[in-house]
Amino acid sequence: MKISLLFLTWIALSTTVGVGFAYSPYGLVPWTAAASLGVSLVAVLVGVLVSPGQLLTRLEKVQASGIILALLFLAFAVRAFTQVIFVEDGAVKVLSPNNLGDICLHLTQINFLASNPHYWPENPIYAFDKLRYPIGIDIFNAELKLIGISPNLGIILVAFLGSFLTLRALFLFGGPFAVAAFLFNGGLVGFIMFESWPWHLEDYQTDVAWKSIPLALFVTQRGLLYAIPAGLVLITHWRRTLDSQTDRPHLPFWGEWLLYSTMPLFHLHTFIFLSFLLLWWFLFGNPNWRGQLIRLVMFWFIPATFFVYGVTGFGKTNALAWERGWTSVVEAREHWQHFWWFSHLPHG
């Protein structure tokens, strides 16, 4: 957990410090971006080193299935992210058609946030509106741009870092099974690939409601590069705390607080899900853990509320909506069996 804690808290803290500079008279400019990245890295490195030994990871038994799945995950990451964005004949292109609209949005936001806008920033696409979007990972990329790393290269580097952290977090959370569940969740439609063994990236779930998490979400929704590993690390820590597993690696309180309180800035839905888990465990979990939970809530309430306000404005947004019966609507089926089984069979 030491490596995961180091990089995840570095991303969270450097982004938060960058937002602080953006609100200050100095703004988010090259020297403040360098200070945000550098000071935050030193701070979290010191925090990891001085944390008690039992809070850090220890060597675990290496399984053959784990090695195979790690290699498959890395193969996916290399294929998906080496060309997640590239330039050909003067045109910016993407590998996955799922990412065509998303990468344009993120590239626009990165360049805009690196131009030192007034905070909370305006929407660079829609006039007369604030940027109501979890922009944490784009702020991090904007800081990288300000210290000399181009947005295209920065997007690829952050994608590989997020992939490594996600792989590590999946192993921490559920071992090889969790890695397999993440990679191979696209349904039976994916078996079509065995007809021609294509090397190109193709999403066979495009026409069905059951999507592939890696292709439909992980490659396109850049906030998940932080939210998935950070969320899994937090859930793993809370699960061990609830089970009173004092002999297992845990997060220090500062790491737990930093990952959770900054989550709305990176991915609002993950923050809502984590908050629901905490509420459930508070009501029905081990009563001895409630004091620790109350302390966590006291510390995260102000920063998390600020970030929730920033990305939503406490107003009407498209981030949350109730879609009752969406499975039957998108599949146009009368029976639920069609959605859960027949719609995922290979066509033809």
PDB file of C-alpha atoms in Angstrom, residues 161-286:
ATOM      1  CA  LEU A 161       0.275   5.996 -13.739  1.00  0.00           C
ATOM      2  CA  GLY A 162      -3.455   5.524 -13.152  1.00  0.00           C
ATOM      3  CA  SER A 163      -3.291   2.066 -14.735  1.00  0.00           C
ATOM      4  CA  PHE A 164      -0.448   0.997 -12.452  1.00  0.00           C
ATOM      5  CA  LEU A 165      -2.260   2.317  -9.388  1.00  0.00           C
ATOM      6  CA  THR A 166      -5.488   0.631 -10.444  1.00  0.00           C
ATOM      7  CA  LEU A 167      -3.746  -2.716 -10.940  1.00  0.00           C
ATOM      8  CA  ARG A 168      -2.159  -2.453  -7.514  1.00  0.00           C
ATOM      9  CA  ALA A 169      -5.432  -1.396  -5.878  1.00  0.00           C
ATOM     10  CA  LEU A 170      -7.331  -4.268  -7.496  1.00  0.00           C
ATOM     11  CA  PHE A 171      -4.816  -6.741  -6.083  1.00  0.00           C
ATOM     12  CA  LEU A 172      -5.118  -5.138  -2.647  1.00  0.00           C
ATOM     13  CA  PHE A 173      -8.899  -5.232  -2.793  1.00  0.00           C
ATOM     14  CA  GLY A 174      -9.579  -8.715  -4.129  1.00  0.00           C
ATOM     15  CA  GLY A 175      -6.470 -10.344  -5.503  1.00  0.00           C
ATOM     16  CA  PRO A 176      -6.342 -11.865  -9.006  1.00  0.00           C
ATOM     17  CA  PHE A 177     -10.128 -12.332  -9.068  1.00  0.00           C
ATOM     18  CA  ALA A 178     -10.684  -8.564  -8.790  1.00  0.00           C
ATOM     19  CA  VAL A 179      -8.273  -7.930 -11.676  1.00  0.00           C
ATOM     20  CA  ALA A 180     -10.088 -10.507 -13.811  1.00  0.00           C
ATOM     21  CA  ALA A 181     -13.483  -9.059 -12.882  1.00  0.00           C
ATOM     22  CA  PHE A 182     -12.303  -5.615 -13.990  1.00  0.00           C
ATOM     23  CA  LEU A 183     -10.850  -6.783 -17.305  1.00  0.00           C
ATOM     24  CA  PHE A 184     -13.391  -9.383 -18.378  1.00  0.00           C
ATOM     25  CA  ASN A 185     -16.738  -7.863 -17.428  1.00  0.00           C
ATOM     26  CA  GLY A 186     -18.000  -7.042 -20.898  1.00  0.00           C
ATOM     27  CA  GLY A 187     -20.365  -9.967 -21.321  1.00  0.00           C
ATOM     28  CA  LEU A 188     -20.504 -12.731 -23.874  1.00  0.00           C
ATOM     29  CA  VAL A 189     -20.434 -10.333 -26.812  1.00  0.00           C
ATOM     30  CA  GLY A 190     -16.684 -10.003 -26.304  1.00  0.00           C
ATOM     31  CA  PHE A 191     -16.184 -13.570 -27.492  1.00  0.00           C
ATOM     32  CA  ILE A 192     -16.663 -12.278 -31.033  1.00  0.00           C
ATOM     33  CA  MET A 193     -12.963 -11.383 -31.034  1.00  0.00           C
ATOM     34  CA  PHE A 194     -12.085 -15.078 -31.319  1.00  0.00           C
ATOM     35  CA  GLU A 195     -13.546 -15.110 -34.822  1.00  0.00           C
ATOM     36  CA  SER A 196     -10.761 -12.968 -36.297  1.00  0.00           C
ATOM     37  CA  TRP A 197      -8.322 -12.254 -33.418  1.00  0.00           C
ATOM     38  CA  PRO A 198      -8.109  -8.513 -34.167  1.00  0.00           C
ATOM     39  CA  TRP A 199      -5.281  -6.530 -32.587  1.00  0.00           C
ATOM     40  CA  HIS A 200      -7.054  -3.205 -32.934  1.00  0.00           C
ATOM     41  CA  LEU A 201      -9.123  -1.892 -30.042  1.00  0.00           C
ATOM     42  CA  GLU A 202     -12.803  -2.591 -30.652  1.00  0.00           C
ATOM     43  CA  ASP A 203     -15.744  -2.336 -28.278  1.00  0.00           C
ATOM     44  CA  TYR A 204     -18.199  -5.114 -29.137  1.00  0.00           C
ATOM     45  CA  GLN A 205     -20.628  -3.834 -26.498  1.00  0.00           C
ATOM     46  CA  THR A 206     -21.393  -0.641 -28.423  1.00  0.00           C
ATOM     47  CA  ASP A 207     -24.887  -1.743 -29.409  1.00  0.00           C
ATOM     48  CA  VAL A 208     -25.881  -3.345 -26.101  1.00  0.00           C
ATOM     49  CA  ALA A 209     -26.462  -1.841 -22.675  1.00  0.00           C
ATOM     50  CA  TRP A 210     -23.929  -4.022 -20.875  1.00  0.00           C
ATOM     51  CA  LYS A 211     -20.667  -2.148 -21.375  1.00  0.00           C
ATOM     52  CA  SER A 212     -17.034  -3.055 -20.891  1.00  0.00           C
ATOM     53  CA  ILE A 213     -15.708  -1.056 -17.920  1.00  0.00           C
ATOM     54  CA  PRO A 214     -12.125  -0.768 -19.256  1.00  0.00           C
ATOM     55  CA  LEU A 215     -13.147   0.338 -22.767  1.00  0.00           C
ATOM     56  CA  ALA A 216     -16.284   2.363 -22.042  1.00  0.00           C
ATOM     57  CA  LEU A 217     -15.209   4.018 -18.780  1.00  0.00           C
ATOM     58  CA  PHE A 218     -11.579   3.584 -17.779  1.00  0.00           C
ATOM     59  CA  VAL A 219     -10.184   4.734 -21.142  1.00  0.00           C
ATOM     60  CA  THR A 220     -12.626   7.609 -21.568  1.00  0.00           C
ATOM     61  CA  GLN A 221     -13.474   8.974 -18.086  1.00  0.00           C
ATOM     62  CA  ARG A 222     -10.079  10.293 -16.983  1.00  0.00           C
ATOM     63  CA  GLY A 223     -11.258  11.026 -13.452  1.00  0.00           C
ATOM     64  CA  LEU A 224     -11.514   7.266 -12.907  1.00  0.00           C
ATOM     65  CA  LEU A 225      -7.740   6.980 -13.296  1.00  0.00           C
ATOM     66  CA  TYR A 226      -7.663   8.453  -9.789  1.00  0.00           C
ATOM     67  CA  ALA A 227     -11.096   7.533  -8.432  1.00  0.00           C
ATOM     68  CA  ILE A 228     -10.923   3.766  -8.997  1.00  0.00           C
ATOM     69  CA  PRO A 229      -7.557   3.142  -7.269  1.00  0.00           C
ATOM     70  CA  ALA A 230      -8.213   5.693  -4.521  1.00  0.00           C
ATOM     71  CA  GLY A 231     -11.699   4.311  -3.886  1.00  0.00           C
ATOM     72  CA  LEU A 232     -10.470   0.705  -3.765  1.00  0.00           C
ATOM     73  CA  VAL A 233      -7.648   1.626  -1.385  1.00  0.00           C
ATOM     74  CA  LEU A 234     -10.144   3.370   0.917  1.00  0.00           C
ATOM     75  CA  ILE A 235     -12.614   0.468   0.832  1.00  0.00           C
ATOM     76  CA  THR A 236      -9.809  -2.016   1.518  1.00  0.00           C
ATOM     77  CA  HIS A 237      -8.674   0.078   4.483  1.00  0.00           C
ATOM     78  CA  TRP A 238     -12.218   0.442   5.868  1.00  0.00           C
ATOM     79  CA  ARG A 239     -12.936  -3.256   5.439  1.00  0.00           C
ATOM     80  CA  ARG A 240      -9.840  -4.195   7.412  1.00  0.00           C
ATOM     81  CA  THR A 241     -10.688  -1.613  10.061  1.00  0.00           C
ATOM     82  CA  LEU A 242     -14.240  -2.933  10.450  1.00  0.00           C
ATOM     83  CA  ASP A 243     -12.945  -6.495  10.686  1.00  0.00           C
ATOM     84  CA  SER A 244     -10.407  -5.371  13.318  1.00  0.00           C
ATOM     85  CA  GLN A 245      -7.544  -6.774  11.244  1.00  0.00           C
ATOM     86  CA  THR A 246      -4.824  -4.905  13.093  1.00  0.00           C
ATOM     87  CA  ASP A 247      -2.137  -7.177  11.634  1.00  0.00           C
ATOM     88  CA  ARG A 248      -2.924  -6.093   8.070  1.00  0.00           C
ATOM     89  CA  PRO A 249      -1.635  -2.944   6.316  1.00  0.00           C
ATOM     90  CA  HIS A 250      -3.812   0.091   6.956  1.00  0.00           C
ATOM     91  CA  LEU A 251      -3.871   3.704   5.809  1.00  0.00           C
ATOM     92  CA  PRO A 252      -2.633   6.438   8.127  1.00  0.00           C
ATOM     93  CA  PHE A 253      -5.361   8.906   9.021  1.00  0.00           C
ATOM     94  CA  TRP A 254      -3.821  11.708   6.959  1.00  0.00           C
ATOM     95  CA  GLY A 255      -3.863   9.490   3.872  1.00  0.00           C
ATOM     96  CA  GLU A 256      -7.437   8.376   4.483  1.00  0.00           C
ATOM     97  CA  TRP A 257      -8.573  11.960   4.968  1.00  0.00           C
ATOM     98  CA  LEU A 258      -6.737  13.290   1.900  1.00  0.00           C
ATOM     99  CA  LEU A 259      -8.002  10.599  -0.478  1.00  0.00           C
ATOM    100  CA  TYR A 260     -11.598  10.861   0.687  1.00  0.00           C
ATOM    101  CA  SER A 261     -11.957  14.623   1.101  1.00  0.00           C
ATOM    102  CA  THR A 262     -10.577  15.385  -2.374  1.00  0.00           C
ATOM    103  CA  MET A 263     -12.606  12.706  -4.170  1.00  0.00           C
ATOM    104  CA  PRO A 264     -15.417  15.076  -5.332  1.00  0.00           C
ATOM    105  CA  LEU A 265     -12.838  17.082  -7.274  1.00  0.00           C
ATOM    106  CA  PHE A 266     -11.932  13.981  -9.308  1.00  0.00           C
ATOM    107  CA  HIS A 267     -15.145  11.935  -9.481  1.00  0.00           C
ATOM    108  CA  LEU A 268     -18.362  12.928  -7.773  1.00  0.00           C
ATOM    109  CA  HIS A 269     -20.137   9.589  -8.188  1.00  0.00           C
ATOM    110  CA  THR A 270     -17.323   7.717  -6.456  1.00  0.00           C
ATOM    111  CA  PHE A 271     -17.533  10.157  -3.553  1.00  0.00           C
ATOM    112  CA  ILE A 272     -21.296   9.583  -3.273  1.00  0.00           C
ATOM    113  CA  PHE A 273     -20.830   5.812  -3.326  1.00  0.00           C
ATOM    114  CA  LEU A 274     -18.098   5.927  -0.661  1.00  0.00           C
ATOM    115  CA  SER A 275     -20.245   8.214   1.487  1.00  0.00           C
ATOM    116  CA  PHE A 276     -23.161   5.787   1.236  1.00  0.00           C
ATOM    117  CA  LEU A 277     -20.894   2.944   2.393  1.00  0.00           C
ATOM    118  CA  LEU A 278     -19.728   4.988   5.379  1.00  0.00           C
ATOM    119  CA  LEU A 279     -23.304   5.839   6.321  1.00  0.00           C
ATOM    120  CA  TRP A 280     -24.337   2.187   6.061  1.00  0.00           C
ATOM    121  CA  TRP A 281     -21.409   1.019   8.188  1.00  0.00           C
ATOM    122  CA  PHE A 282     -22.071   3.787  10.701  1.00  0.00           C
ATOM    123  CA  LEU A 283     -25.670   2.642  11.126  1.00  0.00           C
ATOM    124  CA  PHE A 284     -25.200  -1.113  10.983  1.00  0.00           C
ATOM    125  CA  GLY A 285     -21.475  -1.762  11.406  1.00  0.00           C
ATOM    126  CA  ASN A 286     -19.252  -2.240  14.413  1.00  0.00           C
TER     127      ASN A 286
END
